[in-house]
Coordinates of C-alpha atoms in Angstrom, one line a residue:
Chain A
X27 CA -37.1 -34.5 48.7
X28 CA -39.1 -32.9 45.6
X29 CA -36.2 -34.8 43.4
X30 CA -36.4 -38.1 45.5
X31 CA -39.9 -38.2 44.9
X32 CA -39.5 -38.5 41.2
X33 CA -41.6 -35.3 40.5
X34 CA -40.1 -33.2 38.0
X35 CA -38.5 -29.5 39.4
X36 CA -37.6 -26.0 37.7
X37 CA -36.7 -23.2 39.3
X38 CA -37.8 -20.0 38.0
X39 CA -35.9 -16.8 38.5
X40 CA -36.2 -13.6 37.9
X41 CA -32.4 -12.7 38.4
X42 CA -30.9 -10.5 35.8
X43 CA -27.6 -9.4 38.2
X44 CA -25.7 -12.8 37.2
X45 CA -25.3 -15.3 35.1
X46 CA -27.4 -18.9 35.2
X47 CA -24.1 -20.1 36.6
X48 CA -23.5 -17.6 39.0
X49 CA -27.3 -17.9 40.3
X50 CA -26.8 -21.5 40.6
X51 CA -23.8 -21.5 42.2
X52 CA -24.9 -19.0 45.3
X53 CA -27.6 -22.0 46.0
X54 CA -24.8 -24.6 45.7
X55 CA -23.5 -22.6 48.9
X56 CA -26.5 -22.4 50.6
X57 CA -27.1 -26.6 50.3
X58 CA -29.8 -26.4 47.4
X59 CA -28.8 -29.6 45.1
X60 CA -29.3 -27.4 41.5
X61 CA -28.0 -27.2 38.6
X62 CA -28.0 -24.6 35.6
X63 CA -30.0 -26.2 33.5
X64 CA -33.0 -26.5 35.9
X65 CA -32.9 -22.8 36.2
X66 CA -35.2 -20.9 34.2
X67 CA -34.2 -17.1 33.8
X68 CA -35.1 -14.1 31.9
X69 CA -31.5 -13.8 30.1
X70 CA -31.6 -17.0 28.4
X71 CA -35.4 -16.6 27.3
X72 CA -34.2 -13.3 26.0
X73 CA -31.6 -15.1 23.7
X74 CA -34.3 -17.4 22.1
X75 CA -36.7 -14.5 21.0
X76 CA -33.3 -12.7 19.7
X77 CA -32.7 -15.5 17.2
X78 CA -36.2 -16.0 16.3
X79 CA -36.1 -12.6 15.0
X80 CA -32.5 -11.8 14.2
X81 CA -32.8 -9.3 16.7
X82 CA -29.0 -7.8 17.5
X83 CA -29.4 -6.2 21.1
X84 CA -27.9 -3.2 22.3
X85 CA -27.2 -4.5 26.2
X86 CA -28.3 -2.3 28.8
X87 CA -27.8 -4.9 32.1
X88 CA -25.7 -5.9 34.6
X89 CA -21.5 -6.6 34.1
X90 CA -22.2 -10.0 35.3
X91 CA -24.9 -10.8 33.0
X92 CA -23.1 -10.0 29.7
X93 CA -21.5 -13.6 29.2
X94 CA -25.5 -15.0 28.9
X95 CA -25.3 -12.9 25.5
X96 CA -22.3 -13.7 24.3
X97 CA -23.1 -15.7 21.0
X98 CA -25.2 -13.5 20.0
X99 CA -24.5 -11.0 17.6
X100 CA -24.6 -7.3 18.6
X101 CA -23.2 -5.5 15.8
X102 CA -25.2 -2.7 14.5
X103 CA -28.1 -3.1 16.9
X104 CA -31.7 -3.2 15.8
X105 CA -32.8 -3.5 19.3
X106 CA -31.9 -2.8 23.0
X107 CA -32.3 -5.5 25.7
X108 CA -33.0 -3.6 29.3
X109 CA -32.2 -5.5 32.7
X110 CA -31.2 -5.0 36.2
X111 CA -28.1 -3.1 35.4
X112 CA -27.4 -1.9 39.1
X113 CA -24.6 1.0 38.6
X114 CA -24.6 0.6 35.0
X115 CA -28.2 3.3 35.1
X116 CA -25.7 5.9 34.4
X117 CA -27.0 9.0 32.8
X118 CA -24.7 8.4 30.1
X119 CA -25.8 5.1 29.1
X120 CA -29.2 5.4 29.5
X121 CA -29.1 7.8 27.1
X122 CA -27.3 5.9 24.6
X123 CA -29.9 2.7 25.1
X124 CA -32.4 5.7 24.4
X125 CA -30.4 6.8 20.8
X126 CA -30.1 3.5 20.0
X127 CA -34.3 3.1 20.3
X128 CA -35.3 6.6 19.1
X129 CA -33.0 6.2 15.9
X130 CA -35.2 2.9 15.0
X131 CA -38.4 3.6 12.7
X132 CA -40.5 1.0 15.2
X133 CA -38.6 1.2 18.5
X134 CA -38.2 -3.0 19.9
X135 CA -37.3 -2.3 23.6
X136 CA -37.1 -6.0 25.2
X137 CA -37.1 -6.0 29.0
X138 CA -35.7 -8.8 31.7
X139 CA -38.7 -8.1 34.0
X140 CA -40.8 -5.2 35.3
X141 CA -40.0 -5.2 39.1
X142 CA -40.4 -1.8 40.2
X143 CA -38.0 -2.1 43.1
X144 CA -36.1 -4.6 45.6
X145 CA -34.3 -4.3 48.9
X146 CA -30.4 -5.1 49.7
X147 CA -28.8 -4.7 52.4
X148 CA -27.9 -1.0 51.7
X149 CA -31.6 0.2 51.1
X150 CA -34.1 -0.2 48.2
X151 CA -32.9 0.0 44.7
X152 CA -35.0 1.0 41.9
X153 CA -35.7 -2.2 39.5
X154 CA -35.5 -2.8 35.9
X155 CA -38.9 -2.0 35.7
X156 CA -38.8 1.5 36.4
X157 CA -35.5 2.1 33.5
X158 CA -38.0 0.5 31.6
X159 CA -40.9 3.1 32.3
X160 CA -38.3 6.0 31.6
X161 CA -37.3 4.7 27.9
X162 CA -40.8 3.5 26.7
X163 CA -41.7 7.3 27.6
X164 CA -39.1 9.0 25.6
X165 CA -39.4 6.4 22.9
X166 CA -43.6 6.4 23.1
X167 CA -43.4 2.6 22.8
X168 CA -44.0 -0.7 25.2
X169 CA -41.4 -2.9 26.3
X170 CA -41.8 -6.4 25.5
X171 CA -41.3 -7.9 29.1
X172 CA -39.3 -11.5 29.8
X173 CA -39.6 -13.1 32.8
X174 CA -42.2 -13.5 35.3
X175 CA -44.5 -12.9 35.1
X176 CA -44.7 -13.5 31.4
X177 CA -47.0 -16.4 30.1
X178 CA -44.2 -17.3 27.5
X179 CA -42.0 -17.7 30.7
X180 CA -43.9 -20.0 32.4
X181 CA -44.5 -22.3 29.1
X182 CA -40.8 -22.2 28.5
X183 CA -40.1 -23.8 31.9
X184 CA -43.2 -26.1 31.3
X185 CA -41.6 -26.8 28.3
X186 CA -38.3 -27.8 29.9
X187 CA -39.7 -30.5 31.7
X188 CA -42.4 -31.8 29.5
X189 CA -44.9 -31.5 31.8
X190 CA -48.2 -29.4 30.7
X191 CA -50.0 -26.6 33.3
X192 CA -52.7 -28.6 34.7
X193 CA -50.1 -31.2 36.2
X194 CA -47.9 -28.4 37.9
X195 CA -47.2 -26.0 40.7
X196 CA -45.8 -22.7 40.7
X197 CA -44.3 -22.2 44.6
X198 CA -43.2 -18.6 45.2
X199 CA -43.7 -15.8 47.2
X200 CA -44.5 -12.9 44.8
X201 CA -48.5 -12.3 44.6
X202 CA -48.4 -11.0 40.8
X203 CA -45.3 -11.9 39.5
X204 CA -45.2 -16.1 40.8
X205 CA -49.0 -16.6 41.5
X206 CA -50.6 -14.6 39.3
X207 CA -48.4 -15.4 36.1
X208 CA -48.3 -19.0 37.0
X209 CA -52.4 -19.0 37.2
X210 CA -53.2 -17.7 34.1
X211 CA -51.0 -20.0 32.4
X212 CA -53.5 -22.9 33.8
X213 CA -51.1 -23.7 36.8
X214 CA -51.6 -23.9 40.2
X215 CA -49.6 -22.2 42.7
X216 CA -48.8 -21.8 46.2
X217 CA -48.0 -18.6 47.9
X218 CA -45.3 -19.0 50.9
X219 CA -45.6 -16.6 53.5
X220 CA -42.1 -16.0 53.6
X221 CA -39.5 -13.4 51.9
X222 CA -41.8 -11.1 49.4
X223 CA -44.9 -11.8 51.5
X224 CA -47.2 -9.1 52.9
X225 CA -49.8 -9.8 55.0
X226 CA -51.9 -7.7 52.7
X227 CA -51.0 -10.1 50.0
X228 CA -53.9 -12.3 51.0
X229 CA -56.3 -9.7 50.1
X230 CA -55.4 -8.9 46.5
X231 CA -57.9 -7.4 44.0
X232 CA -56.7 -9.9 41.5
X233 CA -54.8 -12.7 42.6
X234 CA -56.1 -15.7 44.8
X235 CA -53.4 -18.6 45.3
X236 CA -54.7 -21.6 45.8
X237 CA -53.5 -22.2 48.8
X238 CA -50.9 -20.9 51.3
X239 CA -48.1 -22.2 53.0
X240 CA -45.7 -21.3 55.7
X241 CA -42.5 -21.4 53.8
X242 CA -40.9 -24.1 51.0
X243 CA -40.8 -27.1 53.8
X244 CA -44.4 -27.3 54.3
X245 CA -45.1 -26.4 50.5
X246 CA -42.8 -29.4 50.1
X247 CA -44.1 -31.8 52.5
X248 CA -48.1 -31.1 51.8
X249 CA -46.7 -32.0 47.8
X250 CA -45.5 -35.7 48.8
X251 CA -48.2 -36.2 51.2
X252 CA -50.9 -35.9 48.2
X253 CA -48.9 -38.2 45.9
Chain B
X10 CA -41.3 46.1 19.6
X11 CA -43.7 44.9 21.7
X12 CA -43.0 47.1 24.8
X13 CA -42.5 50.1 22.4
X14 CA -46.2 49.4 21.6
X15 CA -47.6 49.5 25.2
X16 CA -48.2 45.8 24.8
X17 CA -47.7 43.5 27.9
X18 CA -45.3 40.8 27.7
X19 CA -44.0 38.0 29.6
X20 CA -41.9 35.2 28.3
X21 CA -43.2 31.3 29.4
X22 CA -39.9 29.0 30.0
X23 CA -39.9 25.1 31.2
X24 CA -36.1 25.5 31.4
X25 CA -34.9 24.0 34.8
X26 CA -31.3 23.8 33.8
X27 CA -30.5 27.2 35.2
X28 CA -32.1 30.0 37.7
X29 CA -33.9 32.7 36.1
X30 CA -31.2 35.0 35.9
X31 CA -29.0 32.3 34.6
X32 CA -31.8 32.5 31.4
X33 CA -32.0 35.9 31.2
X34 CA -28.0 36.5 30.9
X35 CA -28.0 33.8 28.0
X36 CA -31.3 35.9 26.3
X37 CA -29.4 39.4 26.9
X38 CA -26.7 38.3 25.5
X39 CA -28.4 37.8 22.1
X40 CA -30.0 41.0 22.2
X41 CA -33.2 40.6 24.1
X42 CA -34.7 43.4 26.2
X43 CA -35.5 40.9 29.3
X44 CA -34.9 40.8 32.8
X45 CA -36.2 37.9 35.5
X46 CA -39.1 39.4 36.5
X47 CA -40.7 39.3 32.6
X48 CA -40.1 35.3 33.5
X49 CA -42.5 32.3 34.0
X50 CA -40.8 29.3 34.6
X51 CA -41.3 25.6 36.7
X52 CA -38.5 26.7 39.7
X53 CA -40.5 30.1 40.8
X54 CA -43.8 28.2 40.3
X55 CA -42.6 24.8 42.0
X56 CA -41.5 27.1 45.4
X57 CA -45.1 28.9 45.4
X58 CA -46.8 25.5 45.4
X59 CA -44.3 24.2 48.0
X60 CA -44.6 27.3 50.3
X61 CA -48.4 27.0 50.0
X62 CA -48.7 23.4 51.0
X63 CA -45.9 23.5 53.4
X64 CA -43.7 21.5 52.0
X65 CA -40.1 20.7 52.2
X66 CA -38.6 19.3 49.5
X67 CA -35.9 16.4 48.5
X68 CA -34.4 18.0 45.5
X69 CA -33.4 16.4 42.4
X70 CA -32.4 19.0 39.8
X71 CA -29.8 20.6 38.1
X72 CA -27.0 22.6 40.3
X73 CA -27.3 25.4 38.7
X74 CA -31.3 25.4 39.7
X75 CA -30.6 25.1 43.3
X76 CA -30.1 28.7 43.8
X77 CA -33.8 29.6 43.1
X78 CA -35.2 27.0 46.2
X79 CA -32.7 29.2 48.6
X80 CA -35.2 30.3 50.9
X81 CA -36.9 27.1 51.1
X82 CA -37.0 24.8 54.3
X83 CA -35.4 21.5 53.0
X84 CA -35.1 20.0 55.9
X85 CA -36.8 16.5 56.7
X86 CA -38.3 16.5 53.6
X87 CA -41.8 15.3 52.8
X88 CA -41.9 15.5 48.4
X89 CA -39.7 15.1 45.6
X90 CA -39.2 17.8 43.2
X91 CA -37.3 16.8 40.3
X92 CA -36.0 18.9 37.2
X93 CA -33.8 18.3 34.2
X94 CA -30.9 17.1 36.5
X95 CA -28.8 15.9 33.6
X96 CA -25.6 14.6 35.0
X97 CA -27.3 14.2 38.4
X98 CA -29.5 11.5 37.1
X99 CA -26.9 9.2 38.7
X100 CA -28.4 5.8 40.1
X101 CA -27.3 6.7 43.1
X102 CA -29.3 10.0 43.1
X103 CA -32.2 8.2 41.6
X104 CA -32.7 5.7 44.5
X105 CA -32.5 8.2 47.0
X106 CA -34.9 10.3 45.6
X107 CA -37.2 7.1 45.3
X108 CA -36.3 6.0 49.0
X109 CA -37.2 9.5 49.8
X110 CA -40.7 9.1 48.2
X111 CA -41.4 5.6 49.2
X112 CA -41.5 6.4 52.9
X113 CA -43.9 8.8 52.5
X114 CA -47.2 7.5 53.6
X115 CA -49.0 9.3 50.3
X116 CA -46.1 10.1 47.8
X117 CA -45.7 13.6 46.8
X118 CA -44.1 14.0 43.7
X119 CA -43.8 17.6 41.9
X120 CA -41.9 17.2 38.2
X121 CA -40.7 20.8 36.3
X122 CA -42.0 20.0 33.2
X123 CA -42.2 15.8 31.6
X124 CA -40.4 16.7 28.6
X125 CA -39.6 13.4 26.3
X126 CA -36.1 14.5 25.5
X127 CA -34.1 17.3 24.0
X128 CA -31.4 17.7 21.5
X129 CA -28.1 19.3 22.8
X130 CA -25.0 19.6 20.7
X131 CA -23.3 15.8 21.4
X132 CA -26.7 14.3 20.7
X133 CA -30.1 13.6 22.0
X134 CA -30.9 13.4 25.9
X135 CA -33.7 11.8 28.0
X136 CA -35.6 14.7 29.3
X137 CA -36.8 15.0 33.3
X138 CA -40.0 13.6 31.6
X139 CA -38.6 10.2 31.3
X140 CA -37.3 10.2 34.6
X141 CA -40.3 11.1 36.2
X142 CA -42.0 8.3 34.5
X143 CA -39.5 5.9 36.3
X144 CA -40.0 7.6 40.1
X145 CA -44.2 7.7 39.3
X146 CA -43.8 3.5 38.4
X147 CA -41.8 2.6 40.9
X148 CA -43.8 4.3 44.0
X149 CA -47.2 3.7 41.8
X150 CA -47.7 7.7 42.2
X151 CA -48.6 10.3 39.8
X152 CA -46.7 13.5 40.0
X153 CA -47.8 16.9 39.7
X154 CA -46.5 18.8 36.6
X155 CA -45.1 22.3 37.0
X156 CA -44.4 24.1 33.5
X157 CA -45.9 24.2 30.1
X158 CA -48.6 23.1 29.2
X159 CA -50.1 23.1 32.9
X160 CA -52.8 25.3 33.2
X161 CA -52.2 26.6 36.1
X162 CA -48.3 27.4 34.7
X163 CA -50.4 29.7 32.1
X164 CA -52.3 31.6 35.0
X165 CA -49.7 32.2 36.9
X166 CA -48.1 34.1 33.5
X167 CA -51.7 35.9 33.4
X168 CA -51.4 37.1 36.3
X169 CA -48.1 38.5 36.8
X170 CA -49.4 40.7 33.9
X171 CA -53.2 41.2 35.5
X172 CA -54.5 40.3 31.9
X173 CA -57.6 37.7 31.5
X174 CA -56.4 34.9 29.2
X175 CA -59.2 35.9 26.3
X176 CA -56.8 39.2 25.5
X177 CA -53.6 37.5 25.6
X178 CA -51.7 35.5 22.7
X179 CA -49.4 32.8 23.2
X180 CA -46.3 32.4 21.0
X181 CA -44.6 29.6 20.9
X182 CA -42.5 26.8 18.7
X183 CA -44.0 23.4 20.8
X184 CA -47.6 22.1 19.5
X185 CA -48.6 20.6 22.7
X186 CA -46.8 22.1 25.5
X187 CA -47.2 26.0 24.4
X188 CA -50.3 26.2 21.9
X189 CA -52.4 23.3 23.6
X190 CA -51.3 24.5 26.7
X191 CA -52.7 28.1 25.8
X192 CA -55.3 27.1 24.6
X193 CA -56.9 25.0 27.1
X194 CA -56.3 28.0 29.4
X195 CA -58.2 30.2 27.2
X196 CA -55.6 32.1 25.3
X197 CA -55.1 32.2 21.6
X198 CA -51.8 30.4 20.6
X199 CA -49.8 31.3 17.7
X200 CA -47.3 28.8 16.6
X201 CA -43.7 29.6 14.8
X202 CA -42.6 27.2 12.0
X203 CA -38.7 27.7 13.6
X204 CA -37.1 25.5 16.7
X205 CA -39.3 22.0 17.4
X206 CA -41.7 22.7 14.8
X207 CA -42.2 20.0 12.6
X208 CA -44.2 19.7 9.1
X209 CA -46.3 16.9 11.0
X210 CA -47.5 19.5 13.6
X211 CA -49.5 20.5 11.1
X212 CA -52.0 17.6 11.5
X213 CA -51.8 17.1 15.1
X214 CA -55.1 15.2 15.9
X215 CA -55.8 16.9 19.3
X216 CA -54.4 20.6 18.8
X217 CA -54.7 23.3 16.1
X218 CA -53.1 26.5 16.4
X219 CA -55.1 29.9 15.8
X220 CA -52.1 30.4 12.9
X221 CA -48.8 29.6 11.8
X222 CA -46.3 32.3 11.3
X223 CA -42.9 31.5 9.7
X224 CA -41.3 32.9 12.4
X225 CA -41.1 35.2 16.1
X226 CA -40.8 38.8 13.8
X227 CA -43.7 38.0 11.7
X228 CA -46.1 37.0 14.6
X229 CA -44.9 40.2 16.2
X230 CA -45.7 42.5 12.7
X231 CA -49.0 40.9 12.5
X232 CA -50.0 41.7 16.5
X233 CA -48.4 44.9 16.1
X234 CA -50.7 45.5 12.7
X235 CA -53.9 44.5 14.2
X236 CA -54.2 46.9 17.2

């Protein structure tokens, strides 16, 4: 409908367990019409800021991720790049990420998010942001974080489809991570009260969506109705 | 030399990769005149506080440390405690020990010492510090620290010897953990240029030990010479 309508759309993920193309094609399945160029994701983002600065990353993330990195060079590595690596937190190779940061005079930790943790169907999982937490310790430094709810993000997707913040809106159901981050880069954005929603959402400290919605349909609809 | 002199002496440990009498083997074996009892470390400490407070803990620490939480009820568990596990720090130990903590209404987290990280023979290894870090982000908790440089670690030395901290000297190789620990208790702290000192020490902007000695036998001449 959103495409139909002739508005422009980007999706905005904070996925570090696959690929753009693996993402993409898990919606395919489900009916969503998406491609992987309309998906914005913390990997590729990661990539740019690598070549900016010649950065060469020592990988710390998910098996299914890897391909994402694979033209850039990681010879020698100046830096380490930290994501949702699932069973790859082994002891072993956290401590190597950590050698690899505590060897450098001015530790560069870059990290695919800060989640703190998630839910599959087996229980909760600790997220990238914790790992994260656990090296900047050891190596008394901060991680720079990619992804939602980065500013950068957020511009880079604005940037995709030439469209600046005032003229958009962020729909997700994270409180911080897709309303907050979207708001203070001049967006506006709907929270759905689906998936990530608590109830308790609605009275956070911080973060006030500007409005709320039952789930992506009625975000959708209310959207064309005001065109 | 010590104990020849009628001196009282107790030796202050955050090792939590062995029970005390694991320590005290390794110690005799070099020579020392030592035996459990003369020890203050985390485990002992951790199983006081737990007993107190009734409570039963999840355990995430080394095997060779399980032996000292024998008589504890670990059943049901309502806190964490978590030591220098090493090759337990497994993801899957990790999330369990979160889930563990996470269902608790207030999270109680008890942590054996947050050491940065520690140098063994095959290289540098992220110390139960780090990890603790990661658990304290993910359930946004703050554990309580057993172990050096807690004050209350200090006291607990103090007393097993009935002496008031103002007649006791600390000796020890780690500026922060034993001579600001010490210190902040009210002990004098003496601190050995051998082990983890480093030049830098030397200008530490927040602790400044009563003097340096180049090593264990020199502080001990210069006690034994004052009395």
């Amino acid at each position: 409908k959103i495409k139909a309508s002739g508005l422009k759309l980007q999706f905005c993920t904070n996925e570090t367990q696959a690929t753009r193309e693996g993402f993409v094609k898990k919606l395919q399945g489900m009916g969503f019409d998406i491609s992987a160029a309309e998906v914005t994701a913390p990997a590729p983002a990661a990539c740019r800021i690598l070549k900016e600065r010649s950065l060469r990353p020592h990988l710390l993330v998910h098996n299914d991720l890897v391909p994402e990195f694979a033209e850039i060079d990681k010879t020698n590595p100046n830096c380490v790049v930290i994501g949702d690596a699932a069973e790859n937190f082994t002891y072993a190779n956290l401590n190597e990420a950590f050698r690899v940061l505590i060897g450098m005079e001015k530790p560069v930790l870059i990290s695919l998010g800060k989640g703190r943790y998630y839910k599959e169907t087996d229980g909760l999982k600790l997220d990238v942001g914790a790992y994260m937490k656990a090296l900047e310790y050891a190596c008394d430094t901060q991680a720079e974080v990619v992804g939602k709810p980065a500013k950068m993000f957020f511009e880079s997707a604005l940037a995709e489809m030439g469209v600046p913040p005032q003229q958009a809106i962020m729909i997700g159901d994270d409180i911080v991570n897709d309303v907050g981050g979207a708001q203070r880069c001049g967006m506006r954005a709907l929270q759905v009260r689906t998936g990530k929603y608590r109830p308790c959402d609605e009275n956070h400290p911080h973060v006030k969506p500007d409005a709320y919605v039952n789930n992506l349909a009625e975000a959708v609809d209310i959207i064309l109705q005001q065109l």
